[in-house]
Amino acid sequence: MSAPGADAAAHASAAFRSVAEAGDAPVDIAGVALAIAALDRPGVPVDRYEEHLETLGETAQQLLTGGTQGDDDVDGGEILREALEEAHGYLGDDRTYDDLQNANLMRVIDRKRGLPVALGILWIHTARRLGWSACGLAFPGHFLIRLDQGTARRVLDPFHGGVERDTGELRALLRRMTSADAELKPEHWAEVSDRQILLRLQNNIKLRLIQQGDAERGLEVLERMVAMAPADPGLIREAAMIEAHLGRLREAIRRLEHFIEAGNGTNAARHALAQTLQSLRRQLN
Protein backbone atom coordinates (compact mmCIF):
# COMPACT_ATOMS: atom_id res chain seq x y z
CA MET A 1 0.00 0.00 0.00
CA SER A 2 2.89 2.37 -0.75
CA ALA A 3 2.08 6.00 -1.41
CA PRO A 4 4.26 9.12 -1.69
CA GLY A 5 3.23 12.02 0.49
CA ALA A 6 1.45 13.79 -2.37
CA ASP A 7 -0.82 10.78 -2.84
CA ALA A 8 -1.58 10.28 0.83
CA ALA A 9 -5.15 11.58 0.57
CA ALA A 10 -6.01 9.32 -2.37
CA HIS A 11 -4.32 6.39 -0.67
CA ALA A 12 -6.29 6.99 2.53
CA SER A 13 -9.55 7.35 0.59
CA ALA A 14 -8.97 3.94 -0.97
CA ALA A 15 -8.25 2.52 2.49
CA PHE A 16 -11.45 4.03 3.87
CA ARG A 17 -13.47 2.51 1.04
CA SER A 18 -11.94 -0.89 1.65
CA VAL A 19 -12.97 -0.74 5.31
CA ALA A 20 -16.47 0.51 4.53
CA GLU A 21 -16.97 -2.25 1.94
CA ALA A 22 -15.59 -4.95 4.24
CA GLY A 23 -18.08 -4.19 6.98
CA ASP A 24 -17.30 -6.56 9.84
CA ALA A 25 -14.91 -8.71 7.77
CA PRO A 26 -11.15 -8.56 8.45
CA VAL A 27 -9.06 -6.00 6.58
CA ASP A 28 -5.36 -5.17 6.30
CA ILE A 29 -5.67 -3.47 9.66
CA ALA A 30 -2.08 -2.24 10.02
CA GLY A 31 -1.96 -1.13 6.37
CA VAL A 32 -5.11 0.95 6.81
CA ALA A 33 -3.80 2.43 10.06
CA LEU A 34 -0.62 3.47 8.22
CA ALA A 35 -2.64 5.07 5.42
CA ILE A 36 -4.57 7.11 7.99
CA ALA A 37 -1.39 8.03 9.86
CA ALA A 38 0.14 9.38 6.65
CA LEU A 39 -2.62 12.01 6.44
CA ASP A 40 -1.15 13.67 9.52
CA ARG A 41 2.43 13.39 8.27
CA PRO A 42 2.32 14.91 4.78
CA GLY A 43 5.40 14.30 2.70
CA VAL A 44 6.62 11.36 4.79
CA PRO A 45 6.68 8.18 2.66
CA VAL A 46 5.13 5.13 4.25
CA ASP A 47 7.38 2.61 2.50
CA ARG A 48 9.78 2.06 5.37
CA TYR A 49 6.87 1.66 7.77
CA GLU A 50 5.34 -0.99 5.54
CA GLU A 51 8.73 -2.68 5.46
CA HIS A 52 8.77 -2.64 9.25
CA LEU A 53 5.42 -4.43 9.31
CA GLU A 54 6.97 -7.10 7.14
CA THR A 55 9.94 -7.26 9.51
CA LEU A 56 7.68 -7.83 12.50
CA GLY A 57 6.13 -10.82 10.77
CA GLU A 58 9.53 -12.16 9.75
CA THR A 59 10.89 -11.80 13.28
CA ALA A 60 7.94 -13.70 14.72
CA GLN A 61 8.25 -16.39 12.06
CA GLN A 62 11.93 -16.88 12.86
CA LEU A 63 11.14 -17.21 16.56
CA LEU A 64 8.42 -19.72 15.76
CA THR A 65 10.47 -21.89 13.42
CA GLY A 66 13.51 -21.68 15.68
CA GLY A 67 11.66 -23.14 18.66
CA THR A 68 11.69 -26.74 19.73
CA GLN A 69 7.91 -27.08 19.99
CA GLY A 70 5.49 -27.68 17.19
CA ASP A 71 3.19 -24.88 16.05
CA ASP A 72 0.24 -26.52 17.80
CA ASP A 73 2.01 -26.52 21.18
CA VAL A 74 3.75 -23.15 21.06
CA ASP A 75 2.71 -20.32 23.35
CA GLY A 76 1.68 -17.76 20.75
CA GLY A 77 1.54 -14.97 23.28
CA GLU A 78 5.17 -15.58 24.20
CA ILE A 79 6.25 -15.62 20.54
CA LEU A 80 4.52 -12.30 19.95
CA ARG A 81 5.99 -10.82 23.12
CA GLU A 82 9.50 -11.83 22.09
CA ALA A 83 8.97 -10.40 18.62
CA LEU A 84 7.36 -7.10 19.56
CA GLU A 85 8.69 -6.29 23.02
CA GLU A 86 12.07 -8.00 23.23
CA ALA A 87 13.20 -7.83 19.61
CA HIS A 88 11.70 -4.47 18.67
CA GLY A 89 11.10 -2.73 21.99
CA TYR A 90 7.37 -2.03 21.82
CA LEU A 91 5.70 -0.95 25.07
CA GLY A 92 2.82 1.21 26.19
CA ASP A 93 3.53 4.89 26.75
CA ASP A 94 2.49 5.40 30.35
CA ARG A 95 4.53 8.60 30.72
CA THR A 96 2.98 10.71 27.95
CA TYR A 97 -0.18 8.65 27.45
CA ASP A 98 -2.31 11.43 25.94
CA ASP A 99 0.30 12.50 23.39
CA LEU A 100 -1.31 12.36 19.92
CA GLN A 101 1.78 10.57 18.64
CA ASN A 102 0.62 7.50 20.55
CA ALA A 103 -2.33 7.09 18.17
CA ASN A 104 -0.46 7.68 14.89
CA LEU A 105 0.91 4.32 13.76
CA MET A 106 3.86 5.87 11.95
CA ARG A 107 4.99 7.67 15.10
CA VAL A 108 4.26 4.58 17.19
CA ILE A 109 6.66 2.64 14.96
CA ASP A 110 9.25 5.44 15.22
CA ARG A 111 9.03 5.69 19.00
CA LYS A 112 8.09 2.07 19.83
CA ARG A 113 5.50 3.52 22.19
CA GLY A 114 1.77 3.95 21.85
CA LEU A 115 -1.77 3.63 23.12
CA PRO A 116 -3.18 0.15 23.82
CA VAL A 117 -5.24 0.12 20.61
CA ALA A 118 -2.34 1.28 18.41
CA LEU A 119 -0.04 -1.38 19.85
CA GLY A 120 -2.88 -3.90 19.58
CA ILE A 121 -3.03 -3.32 15.82
CA LEU A 122 0.64 -4.30 15.54
CA TRP A 123 0.08 -7.41 17.66
CA ILE A 124 -2.94 -8.46 15.61
CA HIS A 125 -1.08 -7.84 12.36
CA THR A 126 1.90 -9.92 13.48
CA ALA A 127 -0.25 -12.77 14.80
CA ARG A 128 -2.12 -12.97 11.51
CA ARG A 129 1.13 -13.04 9.58
CA LEU A 130 1.81 -16.32 11.39
CA GLY A 131 -1.61 -17.63 10.37
CA TRP A 132 -3.08 -17.29 13.86
CA SER A 133 -6.54 -15.96 14.66
CA ALA A 134 -6.32 -12.66 16.53
CA CYS A 135 -8.94 -10.01 17.22
CA GLY A 136 -9.72 -7.10 19.48
CA LEU A 137 -12.11 -7.31 22.42
CA ALA A 138 -14.86 -4.94 23.51
CA PHE A 139 -13.27 -4.49 26.94
CA PRO A 140 -14.04 -0.97 28.24
CA GLY A 141 -11.35 1.62 28.79
CA HIS A 142 -8.34 -0.53 27.90
CA PHE A 143 -7.82 -2.31 24.59
CA LEU A 144 -7.07 -6.02 24.78
CA ILE A 145 -6.68 -8.68 22.12
CA ARG A 146 -7.63 -12.34 21.97
CA LEU A 147 -5.32 -14.91 20.42
CA ASP A 148 -6.80 -18.26 19.37
CA GLN A 149 -4.62 -21.28 18.67
CA GLY A 150 -6.59 -24.47 18.30
CA THR A 151 -8.39 -24.94 21.60
CA ALA A 152 -6.13 -22.45 23.39
CA ARG A 153 -7.55 -18.97 23.86
CA ARG A 154 -5.50 -16.20 25.43
CA VAL A 155 -6.39 -12.63 26.36
CA LEU A 156 -3.30 -10.46 25.91
CA ASP A 157 -2.53 -6.90 26.99
CA PRO A 158 -0.33 -5.26 24.29
CA PHE A 159 0.16 -2.11 26.38
CA HIS A 160 1.94 -4.15 29.06
CA GLY A 161 4.17 -6.27 26.87
CA GLY A 162 1.47 -8.74 25.90
CA VAL A 163 1.01 -10.15 29.40
CA GLU A 164 -1.76 -12.75 29.49
CA ARG A 165 -4.71 -11.63 31.61
CA ASP A 166 -6.71 -14.17 33.57
CA THR A 167 -10.25 -13.62 34.86
CA GLY A 168 -9.15 -12.17 38.20
CA GLU A 169 -6.80 -9.69 36.52
CA LEU A 170 -9.47 -8.68 34.05
CA ARG A 171 -11.93 -8.04 36.87
CA ALA A 172 -9.37 -5.87 38.67
CA LEU A 173 -8.58 -4.01 35.44
CA LEU A 174 -12.29 -3.47 34.76
CA ARG A 175 -12.76 -1.97 38.21
CA ARG A 176 -9.84 0.39 37.68
CA MET A 177 -11.29 1.49 34.35
CA THR A 178 -14.93 1.81 35.44
CA SER A 179 -16.16 1.43 39.04
CA ALA A 180 -15.10 -0.41 42.17
CA ASP A 181 -18.09 -2.77 42.09
CA ALA A 182 -18.01 -3.61 38.36
CA GLU A 183 -18.25 -7.26 37.35
CA LEU A 184 -17.19 -8.97 34.16
CA LYS A 185 -19.99 -9.52 31.67
CA PRO A 186 -20.14 -11.54 28.44
CA GLU A 187 -20.02 -8.35 26.36
CA HIS A 188 -16.57 -7.57 27.77
CA TRP A 189 -15.27 -10.68 26.00
CA ALA A 190 -17.05 -9.92 22.74
CA GLU A 191 -14.98 -9.82 19.58
CA VAL A 192 -14.85 -6.50 17.76
CA SER A 193 -14.32 -6.09 14.03
CA ASP A 194 -11.22 -4.56 12.48
CA ARG A 195 -13.35 -1.57 11.51
CA GLN A 196 -14.34 -1.06 15.15
CA ILE A 197 -10.67 -1.17 16.14
CA LEU A 198 -9.73 1.43 13.54
CA LEU A 199 -12.64 3.60 14.65
CA ARG A 200 -11.52 3.26 18.27
CA LEU A 201 -8.03 4.41 17.29
CA GLN A 202 -9.40 7.47 15.49
CA ASN A 203 -11.81 8.19 18.32
CA ASN A 204 -8.83 8.51 20.65
CA ILE A 205 -7.40 11.20 18.39
CA LYS A 206 -10.73 12.99 17.96
CA LEU A 207 -11.43 13.13 21.70
CA ARG A 208 -8.00 14.54 22.48
CA LEU A 209 -8.32 17.24 19.81
CA ILE A 210 -11.75 18.29 21.05
CA GLN A 211 -10.50 18.33 24.64
CA GLN A 212 -7.74 20.66 23.43
CA GLY A 213 -10.38 22.96 21.93
CA ASP A 214 -9.53 22.09 18.33
CA ALA A 215 -12.99 21.20 17.04
CA GLU A 216 -11.91 21.85 13.44
CA ARG A 217 -9.31 19.12 13.46
CA GLY A 218 -11.59 16.93 15.55
CA LEU A 219 -14.15 17.17 12.74
CA GLU A 220 -11.49 16.19 10.20
CA VAL A 221 -10.78 13.02 12.16
CA LEU A 222 -14.50 12.36 12.54
CA GLU A 223 -14.86 12.61 8.75
CA ARG A 224 -12.37 9.76 8.45
CA MET A 225 -14.50 7.72 10.80
CA VAL A 226 -17.61 8.48 8.75
CA ALA A 227 -15.76 7.38 5.60
CA MET A 228 -15.12 4.00 7.21
CA ALA A 229 -18.62 3.65 8.68
CA PRO A 230 -20.90 5.79 6.51
CA ALA A 231 -24.08 4.14 7.81
CA ASP A 232 -23.35 4.83 11.49
CA PRO A 233 -25.98 7.33 12.70
CA GLY A 234 -24.01 8.17 15.83
CA LEU A 235 -21.05 9.40 13.79
CA ILE A 236 -23.32 11.37 11.46
CA ARG A 237 -25.02 13.10 14.38
CA GLU A 238 -21.72 13.90 16.08
CA ALA A 239 -20.29 15.36 12.87
CA ALA A 240 -23.41 17.48 12.40
CA MET A 241 -23.24 18.76 15.98
CA ILE A 242 -19.60 19.76 15.59
CA GLU A 243 -20.43 21.56 12.33
CA ALA A 244 -23.21 23.38 14.15
CA HIS A 245 -20.79 24.28 16.95
CA LEU A 246 -18.44 25.72 14.32
CA GLY A 247 -21.27 27.85 12.94
CA ARG A 248 -21.91 25.72 9.87
CA LEU A 249 -25.59 25.11 10.41
CA ARG A 250 -26.43 24.65 6.73
CA GLU A 251 -23.71 22.03 6.31
CA ALA A 252 -24.92 20.22 9.43
CA ILE A 253 -28.50 20.24 8.14
CA ARG A 254 -27.47 18.94 4.71
CA ARG A 255 -25.51 16.12 6.32
CA LEU A 256 -28.50 14.97 8.36
CA GLU A 257 -30.90 15.35 5.44
CA HIS A 258 -28.70 13.26 3.17
CA PHE A 259 -28.39 10.48 5.73
CA ILE A 260 -32.10 10.35 6.44
CA GLU A 261 -33.08 10.51 2.75
CA ALA A 262 -30.68 7.66 1.94
CA GLY A 263 -32.58 5.44 4.36
CA ASN A 264 -29.49 4.53 6.37
CA GLY A 265 -29.72 3.20 9.90
CA THR A 266 -32.77 1.90 11.73
CA ASN A 267 -36.12 3.64 11.85
CA ALA A 268 -35.41 4.63 15.45
CA ALA A 269 -32.02 6.07 14.50
CA ARG A 270 -33.49 8.08 11.62
CA HIS A 271 -36.26 9.35 13.89
CA ALA A 272 -33.69 10.55 16.42
CA LEU A 273 -31.70 12.27 13.67
CA ALA A 274 -34.89 13.87 12.36
CA GLN A 275 -35.44 15.42 15.80
CA THR A 276 -31.90 16.77 15.76
CA LEU A 277 -32.51 18.08 12.25
CA GLN A 278 -35.63 19.94 13.38
CA SER A 279 -33.69 21.52 16.25
CA LEU A 280 -30.97 22.75 13.87
CA ARG A 281 -33.53 24.12 11.42
CA ARG A 282 -35.08 26.16 14.21
CA GLN A 283 -31.68 27.63 14.99
CA LEU A 284 -31.26 28.56 11.34
CA ASN A 285 -34.52 30.48 11.36
Coordinates of C-alpha atoms in Angstrom, one line a residue:
M1 CA 0.0 0.0 0.0
S2 CA 2.9 2.4 -0.8
A3 CA 2.1 6.0 -1.4
P4 CA 4.3 9.1 -1.7
G5 CA 3.2 12.0 0.5
A6 CA 1.4 13.8 -2.4
D7 CA -0.8 10.8 -2.8
A8 CA -1.6 10.3 0.8
A9 CA -5.2 11.6 0.6
A10 CA -6.0 9.3 -2.4
H11 CA -4.3 6.4 -0.7
A12 CA -6.3 7.0 2.5
S13 CA -9.5 7.4 0.6
A14 CA -9.0 3.9 -1.0
A15 CA -8.2 2.5 2.5
F16 CA -11.5 4.0 3.9
R17 CA -13.5 2.5 1.0
S18 CA -11.9 -0.9 1.7
V19 CA -13.0 -0.7 5.3
A20 CA -16.5 0.5 4.5
E21 CA -17.0 -2.2 1.9
A22 CA -15.6 -5.0 4.2
G23 CA -18.1 -4.2 7.0
D24 CA -17.3 -6.6 9.8
A25 CA -14.9 -8.7 7.8
P26 CA -11.1 -8.6 8.4
V27 CA -9.1 -6.0 6.6
D28 CA -5.4 -5.2 6.3
I29 CA -5.7 -3.5 9.7
A30 CA -2.1 -2.2 10.0
G31 CA -2.0 -1.1 6.4
V32 CA -5.1 0.9 6.8
A33 CA -3.8 2.4 10.1
L34 CA -0.6 3.5 8.2
A35 CA -2.6 5.1 5.4
I36 CA -4.6 7.1 8.0
A37 CA -1.4 8.0 9.9
A38 CA 0.1 9.4 6.7
L39 CA -2.6 12.0 6.4
D40 CA -1.1 13.7 9.5
R41 CA 2.4 13.4 8.3
P42 CA 2.3 14.9 4.8
G43 CA 5.4 14.3 2.7
V44 CA 6.6 11.4 4.8
P45 CA 6.7 8.2 2.7
V46 CA 5.1 5.1 4.2
D47 CA 7.4 2.6 2.5
R48 CA 9.8 2.1 5.4
Y49 CA 6.9 1.7 7.8
E50 CA 5.3 -1.0 5.5
E51 CA 8.7 -2.7 5.5
H52 CA 8.8 -2.6 9.2
L53 CA 5.4 -4.4 9.3
E54 CA 7.0 -7.1 7.1
T55 CA 9.9 -7.3 9.5
L56 CA 7.7 -7.8 12.5
G57 CA 6.1 -10.8 10.8
E58 CA 9.5 -12.2 9.8
T59 CA 10.9 -11.8 13.3
A60 CA 7.9 -13.7 14.7
Q61 CA 8.2 -16.4 12.1
Q62 CA 11.9 -16.9 12.9
L63 CA 11.1 -17.2 16.6
L64 CA 8.4 -19.7 15.8
T65 CA 10.5 -21.9 13.4
G66 CA 13.5 -21.7 15.7
G67 CA 11.7 -23.1 18.7
T68 CA 11.7 -26.7 19.7
Q69 CA 7.9 -27.1 20.0
G70 CA 5.5 -27.7 17.2
D71 CA 3.2 -24.9 16.1
D72 CA 0.2 -26.5 17.8
D73 CA 2.0 -26.5 21.2
V74 CA 3.8 -23.1 21.1
D75 CA 2.7 -20.3 23.3
G76 CA 1.7 -17.8 20.8
G77 CA 1.5 -15.0 23.3
E78 CA 5.2 -15.6 24.2
I79 CA 6.3 -15.6 20.5
L80 CA 4.5 -12.3 20.0
R81 CA 6.0 -10.8 23.1
E82 CA 9.5 -11.8 22.1
A83 CA 9.0 -10.4 18.6
L84 CA 7.4 -7.1 19.6
E85 CA 8.7 -6.3 23.0
E86 CA 12.1 -8.0 23.2
A87 CA 13.2 -7.8 19.6
H88 CA 11.7 -4.5 18.7
G89 CA 11.1 -2.7 22.0
Y90 CA 7.4 -2.0 21.8
L91 CA 5.7 -1.0 25.1
G92 CA 2.8 1.2 26.2
D93 CA 3.5 4.9 26.8
D94 CA 2.5 5.4 30.4
R95 CA 4.5 8.6 30.7
T96 CA 3.0 10.7 28.0
Y97 CA -0.2 8.6 27.5
D98 CA -2.3 11.4 25.9
D99 CA 0.3 12.5 23.4
L100 CA -1.3 12.4 19.9
Q101 CA 1.8 10.6 18.6
N102 CA 0.6 7.5 20.5
A103 CA -2.3 7.1 18.2
N104 CA -0.5 7.7 14.9
L105 CA 0.9 4.3 13.8
M106 CA 3.9 5.9 11.9
R107 CA 5.0 7.7 15.1
V108 CA 4.3 4.6 17.2
I109 CA 6.7 2.6 15.0
D110 CA 9.3 5.4 15.2
R111 CA 9.0 5.7 19.0
K112 CA 8.1 2.1 19.8
R113 CA 5.5 3.5 22.2
G114 CA 1.8 4.0 21.8
L115 CA -1.8 3.6 23.1
P116 CA -3.2 0.2 23.8
V117 CA -5.2 0.1 20.6
A118 CA -2.3 1.3 18.4
L119 CA 0.0 -1.4 19.9
G120 CA -2.9 -3.9 19.6
I121 CA -3.0 -3.3 15.8
L122 CA 0.6 -4.3 15.5
W123 CA 0.1 -7.4 17.7
I124 CA -2.9 -8.5 15.6
H125 CA -1.1 -7.8 12.4
T126 CA 1.9 -9.9 13.5
A127 CA -0.2 -12.8 14.8
R128 CA -2.1 -13.0 11.5
R129 CA 1.1 -13.0 9.6
L130 CA 1.8 -16.3 11.4
G131 CA -1.6 -17.6 10.4
W132 CA -3.1 -17.3 13.9
S133 CA -6.5 -16.0 14.7
A134 CA -6.3 -12.7 16.5
C135 CA -8.9 -10.0 17.2
G136 CA -9.7 -7.1 19.5
L137 CA -12.1 -7.3 22.4
A138 CA -14.9 -4.9 23.5
F139 CA -13.3 -4.5 26.9
P140 CA -14.0 -1.0 28.2
G141 CA -11.3 1.6 28.8
H142 CA -8.3 -0.5 27.9
F143 CA -7.8 -2.3 24.6
L144 CA -7.1 -6.0 24.8
I145 CA -6.7 -8.7 22.1
R146 CA -7.6 -12.3 22.0
L147 CA -5.3 -14.9 20.4
D148 CA -6.8 -18.3 19.4
Q149 CA -4.6 -21.3 18.7
G150 CA -6.6 -24.5 18.3
T151 CA -8.4 -24.9 21.6
A152 CA -6.1 -22.5 23.4
R153 CA -7.6 -19.0 23.9
R154 CA -5.5 -16.2 25.4
V155 CA -6.4 -12.6 26.4
L156 CA -3.3 -10.5 25.9
D157 CA -2.5 -6.9 27.0
P158 CA -0.3 -5.3 24.3
F159 CA 0.2 -2.1 26.4
H160 CA 1.9 -4.2 29.1
G161 CA 4.2 -6.3 26.9
G162 CA 1.5 -8.7 25.9
V163 CA 1.0 -10.1 29.4
E164 CA -1.8 -12.7 29.5
R165 CA -4.7 -11.6 31.6
D166 CA -6.7 -14.2 33.6
T167 CA -10.2 -13.6 34.9
G168 CA -9.2 -12.2 38.2
E169 CA -6.8 -9.7 36.5
L170 CA -9.5 -8.7 34.0
R171 CA -11.9 -8.0 36.9
A172 CA -9.4 -5.9 38.7
L173 CA -8.6 -4.0 35.4
L174 CA -12.3 -3.5 34.8
R175 CA -12.8 -2.0 38.2
R176 CA -9.8 0.4 37.7
M177 CA -11.3 1.5 34.3
T178 CA -14.9 1.8 35.4
S179 CA -16.2 1.4 39.0
A180 CA -15.1 -0.4 42.2
D181 CA -18.1 -2.8 42.1
A182 CA -18.0 -3.6 38.4
E183 CA -18.3 -7.3 37.3
L184 CA -17.2 -9.0 34.2
K185 CA -20.0 -9.5 31.7
P186 CA -20.1 -11.5 28.4
E187 CA -20.0 -8.3 26.4
H188 CA -16.6 -7.6 27.8
W189 CA -15.3 -10.7 26.0
A190 CA -17.1 -9.9 22.7
E191 CA -15.0 -9.8 19.6
V192 CA -14.9 -6.5 17.8
S193 CA -14.3 -6.1 14.0
D194 CA -11.2 -4.6 12.5
R195 CA -13.3 -1.6 11.5
Q196 CA -14.3 -1.1 15.1
I197 CA -10.7 -1.2 16.1
L198 CA -9.7 1.4 13.5
L199 CA -12.6 3.6 14.7
R200 CA -11.5 3.3 18.3
L201 CA -8.0 4.4 17.3
Q202 CA -9.4 7.5 15.5
N203 CA -11.8 8.2 18.3
N204 CA -8.8 8.5 20.7
I205 CA -7.4 11.2 18.4
K206 CA -10.7 13.0 18.0
L207 CA -11.4 13.1 21.7
R208 CA -8.0 14.5 22.5
L209 CA -8.3 17.2 19.8
I210 CA -11.7 18.3 21.0
Q211 CA -10.5 18.3 24.6
Q212 CA -7.7 20.7 23.4
G213 CA -10.4 23.0 21.9
D214 CA -9.5 22.1 18.3
A215 CA -13.0 21.2 17.0
E216 CA -11.9 21.8 13.4
R217 CA -9.3 19.1 13.5
G218 CA -11.6 16.9 15.5
L219 CA -14.2 17.2 12.7
E220 CA -11.5 16.2 10.2
V221 CA -10.8 13.0 12.2
L222 CA -14.5 12.4 12.5
E223 CA -14.9 12.6 8.7
R224 CA -12.4 9.8 8.5
M225 CA -14.5 7.7 10.8
V226 CA -17.6 8.5 8.7
A227 CA -15.8 7.4 5.6
M228 CA -15.1 4.0 7.2
A229 CA -18.6 3.6 8.7
P230 CA -20.9 5.8 6.5
A231 CA -24.1 4.1 7.8
D232 CA -23.4 4.8 11.5
P233 CA -26.0 7.3 12.7
G234 CA -24.0 8.2 15.8
L235 CA -21.0 9.4 13.8
I236 CA -23.3 11.4 11.5
R237 CA -25.0 13.1 14.4
E238 CA -21.7 13.9 16.1
A239 CA -20.3 15.4 12.9
A240 CA -23.4 17.5 12.4
M241 CA -23.2 18.8 16.0
I242 CA -19.6 19.8 15.6
E243 CA -20.4 21.6 12.3
A244 CA -23.2 23.4 14.2
H245 CA -20.8 24.3 17.0
L246 CA -18.4 25.7 14.3
G247 CA -21.3 27.8 12.9
R248 CA -21.9 25.7 9.9
L249 CA -25.6 25.1 10.4
R250 CA -26.4 24.7 6.7
E251 CA -23.7 22.0 6.3
A252 CA -24.9 20.2 9.4
I253 CA -28.5 20.2 8.1
R254 CA -27.5 18.9 4.7
R255 CA -25.5 16.1 6.3
L256 CA -28.5 15.0 8.4
E257 CA -30.9 15.4 5.4
H258 CA -28.7 13.3 3.2
F259 CA -28.4 10.5 5.7
I260 CA -32.1 10.4 6.4
E261 CA -33.1 10.5 2.8
A262 CA -30.7 7.7 1.9
G263 CA -32.6 5.4 4.4
N264 CA -29.5 4.5 6.4
G265 CA -29.7 3.2 9.9
T266 CA -32.8 1.9 11.7
N267 CA -36.1 3.6 11.9
A268 CA -35.4 4.6 15.5
A269 CA -32.0 6.1 14.5
R270 CA -33.5 8.1 11.6
H271 CA -36.3 9.3 13.9
A272 CA -33.7 10.5 16.4
L273 CA -31.7 12.3 13.7
A274 CA -34.9 13.9 12.4
Q275 CA -35.4 15.4 15.8
T276 CA -31.9 16.8 15.8
L277 CA -32.5 18.1 12.2
Q278 CA -35.6 19.9 13.4
S279 CA -33.7 21.5 16.2
L280 CA -31.0 22.7 13.9
R281 CA -33.5 24.1 11.4
R282 CA -35.1 26.2 14.2
Q283 CA -31.7 27.6 15.0
L284 CA -31.3 28.6 11.3
N285 CA -34.5 30.5 11.4

